[in-house]
Amino acid sequence: MKISEIFYSLQGEGWLVGVPSVFVRTSGCNLRCTWCDTPYTSWEPDGRTMSIPEITSEVTKYNASHVVITGGEPMIAEGICDLTQSLATRGMHITIETAGTVNIPVACDLMSISPKLSNSTPRERDSGRWAAQHERLRYQPAVLRRLIQDHPYQLKFVITAPEDLEEIRRIASEIHASADRIVLMPEGTDPCALREKSQWLAEMCKDSGYRFTPRLHVDLWGNRRGV
Ligand code: SF4
């Protein structure tokens, strides 16, 4: 499988924020979000091929109880089902971070689904050549319904503007998601910009009842790889 990076850090987002976790970042994505914070797995994918035993050995050397498989889009990574089985047999708690466009039979303790809103479509970037594919693929309600039926889940939405709330409410209704599983996260990789967005997003969460999540790793270490 093509792996961009493996590192030990704290989970920075969502329900398990602050939990020491090993991160396995697969390379390759079927989407091209305009604000993608890991372009080295999507717009310009890098990485090296590793076998399942190699990845498992690298993950278990940290002696952590939690592993986060992220991307890119890990649900399209070749060998993902075998990797999750390998980690599950070692008793690890597995979070998969996905955009929720693909469903395959993985072993997973928390399906962390981040459906991409219309704010993600790259209308300008790279002369807009990815816009049509991205727009066609980014929202798959049948897949989302299946994922939230089959796994413990959170729905983590990346928020760029207050207007995003209406789209989130529509999606939640269409896929029959539970409101207490919805988490709103400010978009951005600059700590100052994140702080500014967090102010109005916190008020939005108080009004809507949806949970707020910070981006702890950005607050602690800024916009860097491997943290
Ligand atoms: S789904 Fe994730 S990895 Fe893929 S382009 Fe969007 S933000 Fe980047």
CSV table of C-alpha atoms and ligand atoms in Angstrom, one decimal:
chain,number,residue,atom,x,y,z
A,1,MET,CA,0.0,0.0,0.0
A,2,LYS,CA,1.2,3.5,-0.7
A,3,ILE,CA,1.9,5.3,2.6
A,4,SER,CA,2.7,9.0,2.9
A,5,GLU,CA,3.7,8.9,6.5
A,6,ILE,CA,3.4,7.1,9.8
A,7,PHE,CA,3.9,9.1,13.1
A,8,TYR,CA,3.0,9.2,16.7
A,9,SER,CA,1.0,12.2,18.0
A,10,LEU,CA,-2.2,13.3,19.7
A,11,GLN,CA,-5.5,13.0,17.9
A,12,GLY,CA,-6.2,16.6,17.1
A,13,GLU,CA,-9.9,16.5,16.1
A,14,GLY,CA,-13.3,15.1,17.0
A,15,TRP,CA,-14.5,12.8,19.8
A,16,LEU,CA,-11.0,11.4,20.7
A,17,VAL,CA,-9.2,14.8,20.7
A,18,GLY,CA,-6.1,14.5,22.9
A,19,VAL,CA,-5.8,10.7,22.8
A,20,PRO,CA,-2.2,9.6,22.0
A,21,SER,CA,-2.4,7.8,18.7
A,22,VAL,CA,-0.3,6.4,15.9
A,23,PHE,CA,-1.3,7.9,12.5
A,24,VAL,CA,-1.0,6.0,9.3
A,25,ARG,CA,-1.5,8.3,6.3
A,26,THR,CA,-2.3,6.6,3.0
A,27,SER,CA,-1.5,8.4,-0.2
A,28,GLY,CA,-4.1,9.0,-2.9
A,29,CYS,CA,-7.5,10.5,-3.0
A,30,ASN,CA,-10.6,10.4,-5.2
A,31,LEU,CA,-11.4,14.0,-4.3
A,32,ARG,CA,-9.6,17.3,-4.7
A,33,CYS,CA,-10.8,19.7,-2.0
A,34,THR,CA,-9.8,23.3,-2.8
A,35,TRP,CA,-8.6,23.8,0.8
A,36,CYS,CA,-7.0,20.3,1.2
A,37,ASP,CA,-4.6,20.4,4.2
A,38,THR,CA,-2.7,17.3,3.0
A,39,PRO,CA,-2.0,18.1,-0.7
A,40,TYR,CA,0.8,15.6,-0.6
A,41,THR,CA,-1.8,12.8,-0.5
A,42,SER,CA,-4.2,14.3,-3.1
A,43,TRP,CA,-3.1,17.1,-5.5
A,44,GLU,CA,0.6,16.0,-5.5
A,45,PRO,CA,0.6,12.5,-3.9
A,46,ASP,CA,3.9,11.3,-2.6
A,47,GLY,CA,4.8,8.2,-0.4
A,48,ARG,CA,6.3,4.8,-0.6
A,49,THR,CA,5.0,1.3,-1.0
A,50,MET,CA,4.9,-0.7,2.3
A,51,SER,CA,3.6,-4.2,3.0
A,52,ILE,CA,0.9,-4.9,5.7
A,53,PRO,CA,3.5,-6.5,8.0
A,54,GLU,CA,5.8,-3.5,7.6
A,55,ILE,CA,3.1,-1.1,8.5
A,56,THR,CA,1.8,-3.2,11.4
A,57,SER,CA,5.3,-3.4,12.8
A,58,GLU,CA,5.9,0.4,12.5
A,59,VAL,CA,2.6,1.1,14.2
A,60,THR,CA,3.0,-1.3,17.1
A,61,LYS,CA,6.5,-0.2,17.9
A,62,TYR,CA,5.0,2.9,19.7
A,63,ASN,CA,3.1,0.7,22.2
A,64,ALA,CA,0.0,3.0,21.7
A,65,SER,CA,-3.5,1.6,22.1
A,66,HIS,CA,-5.1,3.8,19.4
A,67,VAL,CA,-4.3,4.0,15.7
A,68,VAL,CA,-5.8,6.5,13.2
A,69,ILE,CA,-5.9,5.5,9.5
A,70,THR,CA,-6.2,8.7,7.5
A,71,GLY,CA,-5.3,10.1,4.1
A,72,GLY,CA,-5.8,11.0,1.4
A,73,GLU,CA,-8.7,8.6,1.2
A,74,PRO,CA,-7.8,5.4,3.1
A,75,MET,CA,-11.0,3.6,2.0
A,76,ILE,CA,-9.6,3.5,-1.6
A,77,ALA,CA,-6.1,2.3,-0.5
A,78,GLU,CA,-5.2,-1.1,-1.8
A,79,GLY,CA,-5.0,-3.6,1.2
A,80,ILE,CA,-6.9,-1.4,3.6
A,81,CYS,CA,-9.2,-4.3,4.8
A,82,ASP,CA,-6.2,-6.5,5.5
A,83,LEU,CA,-4.4,-3.7,7.3
A,84,THR,CA,-7.4,-3.0,9.6
A,85,GLN,CA,-7.7,-6.7,10.3
A,86,SER,CA,-4.0,-7.0,11.2
A,87,LEU,CA,-4.3,-4.0,13.6
A,88,ALA,CA,-7.6,-5.3,15.1
A,89,THR,CA,-6.0,-8.7,15.9
A,90,ARG,CA,-3.4,-6.8,18.0
A,91,GLY,CA,-6.2,-5.2,20.0
A,92,MET,CA,-5.8,-1.7,18.7
A,93,HIS,CA,-8.6,0.9,18.7
A,94,ILE,CA,-9.0,1.9,15.0
A,95,THR,CA,-10.3,5.2,13.8
A,96,ILE,CA,-10.7,5.6,10.0
A,97,GLU,CA,-10.8,9.1,8.7
A,98,THR,CA,-12.8,9.2,5.4
A,99,ALA,CA,-14.8,11.5,3.2
A,100,GLY,CA,-17.5,8.8,3.1
A,101,THR,CA,-17.6,8.2,-0.6
A,102,VAL,CA,-16.7,4.5,-0.5
A,103,ASN,CA,-17.9,1.6,1.7
A,104,ILE,CA,-15.8,-1.5,2.0
A,105,PRO,CA,-15.7,-4.1,4.9
A,106,VAL,CA,-13.0,-2.7,7.1
A,107,ALA,CA,-12.5,-3.4,10.9
A,108,CYS,CA,-13.2,-0.1,12.6
A,109,ASP,CA,-14.0,1.2,16.1
A,110,LEU,CA,-14.7,4.8,15.0
A,111,MET,CA,-15.7,5.7,11.5
A,112,SER,CA,-14.8,9.4,11.4
A,113,ILE,CA,-16.6,10.6,8.3
A,114,SER,CA,-16.0,14.1,6.9
A,115,PRO,CA,-18.5,14.6,4.1
A,116,LYS,CA,-17.3,17.3,1.8
A,117,LEU,CA,-19.6,20.3,1.5
A,118,SER,CA,-19.9,22.6,-1.6
A,119,ASN,CA,-17.3,24.8,-0.1
A,120,SER,CA,-14.7,22.2,-1.0
A,121,THR,CA,-15.1,22.2,-4.8
A,122,PRO,CA,-12.0,23.4,-6.6
A,123,ARG,CA,-13.6,25.8,-9.1
A,124,GLU,CA,-10.5,27.9,-9.6
A,125,ARG,CA,-7.6,25.7,-8.5
A,126,ASP,CA,-5.6,24.0,-11.3
A,127,SER,CA,-7.8,25.8,-13.8
A,128,GLY,CA,-10.9,24.1,-12.4
A,129,ARG,CA,-10.0,20.8,-14.2
A,130,TRP,CA,-11.0,18.7,-11.1
A,131,ALA,CA,-14.2,20.5,-10.3
A,132,ALA,CA,-16.6,18.3,-12.2
A,133,GLN,CA,-15.2,15.0,-10.8
A,134,HIS,CA,-15.1,16.4,-7.3
A,135,GLU,CA,-18.6,17.7,-7.5
A,136,ARG,CA,-19.9,14.3,-8.8
A,137,LEU,CA,-18.2,12.3,-6.1
A,138,ARG,CA,-18.1,14.3,-3.0
A,139,TYR,CA,-21.6,13.6,-1.6
A,140,GLN,CA,-22.8,10.0,-1.7
A,141,PRO,CA,-25.8,9.7,0.6
A,142,ALA,CA,-26.3,6.0,0.1
A,143,VAL,CA,-22.7,5.3,1.1
A,144,LEU,CA,-23.0,7.6,4.1
A,145,ARG,CA,-26.2,5.9,5.3
A,146,ARG,CA,-24.5,2.5,5.1
A,147,LEU,CA,-21.3,3.7,6.9
A,148,ILE,CA,-23.3,5.1,9.8
A,149,GLN,CA,-25.4,2.0,10.1
A,150,ASP,CA,-22.4,-0.3,10.1
A,151,HIS,CA,-20.0,1.5,12.4
A,152,PRO,CA,-19.8,3.7,15.5
A,153,TYR,CA,-19.3,7.0,13.9
A,154,GLN,CA,-18.8,10.8,14.0
A,155,LEU,CA,-19.7,13.2,11.2
A,156,LYS,CA,-17.0,15.9,11.1
A,157,PHE,CA,-17.8,18.9,8.9
A,158,VAL,CA,-15.2,21.4,7.8
A,159,ILE,CA,-16.7,24.9,8.1
A,160,THR,CA,-15.6,27.8,6.1
A,161,ALA,CA,-18.6,30.2,6.6
A,162,PRO,CA,-21.7,30.4,8.7
A,163,GLU,CA,-23.8,29.6,5.6
A,164,ASP,CA,-22.5,26.0,5.7
A,165,LEU,CA,-24.9,25.2,8.5
A,166,GLU,CA,-27.9,24.9,6.2
A,167,GLU,CA,-26.1,22.3,4.0
A,168,ILE,CA,-25.1,20.3,7.1
A,169,ARG,CA,-28.7,20.2,8.3
A,170,ARG,CA,-29.9,19.0,4.9
A,171,ILE,CA,-27.3,16.2,4.8
A,172,ALA,CA,-28.0,15.1,8.3
A,173,SER,CA,-31.7,14.8,7.5
A,174,GLU,CA,-31.1,13.0,4.2
A,175,ILE,CA,-28.8,10.4,5.8
A,176,HIS,CA,-30.7,10.1,9.1
A,177,ALA,CA,-27.7,11.0,11.2
A,178,SER,CA,-28.0,11.6,14.9
A,179,ALA,CA,-27.4,15.2,15.9
A,180,ASP,CA,-25.2,14.2,18.8
A,181,ARG,CA,-22.7,12.6,16.3
A,182,ILE,CA,-22.2,15.8,14.4
A,183,VAL,CA,-19.0,17.7,15.0
A,184,LEU,CA,-18.1,21.1,13.4
A,185,MET,CA,-14.5,22.1,12.8
A,186,PRO,CA,-13.1,25.4,11.6
A,187,GLU,CA,-11.3,25.2,8.2
A,188,GLY,CA,-7.7,26.4,8.2
A,189,THR,CA,-4.1,25.6,8.9
A,190,ASP,CA,-3.0,29.0,10.3
A,191,PRO,CA,-3.5,29.2,14.1
A,192,CYS,CA,-4.5,32.9,14.0
A,193,ALA,CA,-7.1,32.3,11.2
A,194,LEU,CA,-8.4,29.3,13.1
A,195,ARG,CA,-8.8,31.3,16.3
A,196,GLU,CA,-10.8,33.9,14.4
A,197,LYS,CA,-13.1,31.3,12.8
A,198,SER,CA,-13.5,29.5,16.1
A,199,GLN,CA,-15.1,32.5,17.7
A,200,TRP,CA,-18.2,32.5,15.5
A,201,LEU,CA,-18.2,28.8,15.1
A,202,ALA,CA,-18.5,28.4,18.9
A,203,GLU,CA,-21.6,30.6,18.8
A,204,MET,CA,-22.9,28.5,15.9
A,205,CYS,CA,-22.5,25.3,17.9
A,206,LYS,CA,-24.3,26.9,20.9
A,207,ASP,CA,-27.2,27.8,18.7
A,208,SER,CA,-27.4,24.5,16.8
A,209,GLY,CA,-26.5,22.1,19.5
A,210,TYR,CA,-23.8,20.5,17.4
A,211,ARG,CA,-20.4,19.8,19.0
A,212,PHE,CA,-17.4,22.0,18.4
A,213,THR,CA,-13.9,20.5,17.7
A,214,PRO,CA,-10.7,22.4,17.7
A,215,ARG,CA,-7.7,21.4,15.6
A,216,LEU,CA,-5.4,20.7,18.5
A,217,HIS,CA,-2.4,19.7,16.4
A,218,VAL,CA,-2.5,23.1,14.6
A,219,ASP,CA,-2.8,25.0,17.9
A,220,LEU,CA,0.2,23.0,19.3
A,221,TRP,CA,2.5,22.7,16.4
A,222,GLY,CA,1.2,24.8,13.5
A,223,ASN,CA,0.9,23.6,9.9
A,224,ARG,CA,3.6,20.9,9.8
A,225,ARG,CA,3.8,17.4,8.6
A,226,GLY,CA,4.2,14.4,10.9
A,227,VAL,CA,2.5,16.0,14.0
B,1,SF4,S1,-10.9,14.3,0.9
B,1,SF4,FE1,-9.3,14.9,2.3
B,1,SF4,S2,-7.3,14.2,1.4
B,1,SF4,FE2,-8.9,14.2,-0.2
B,1,SF4,S3,-8.7,16.2,-1.2
B,1,SF4,FE3,-10.3,16.4,0.4
B,1,SF4,S4,-9.2,17.1,2.2
B,1,SF4,FE4,-7.7,16.4,0.8
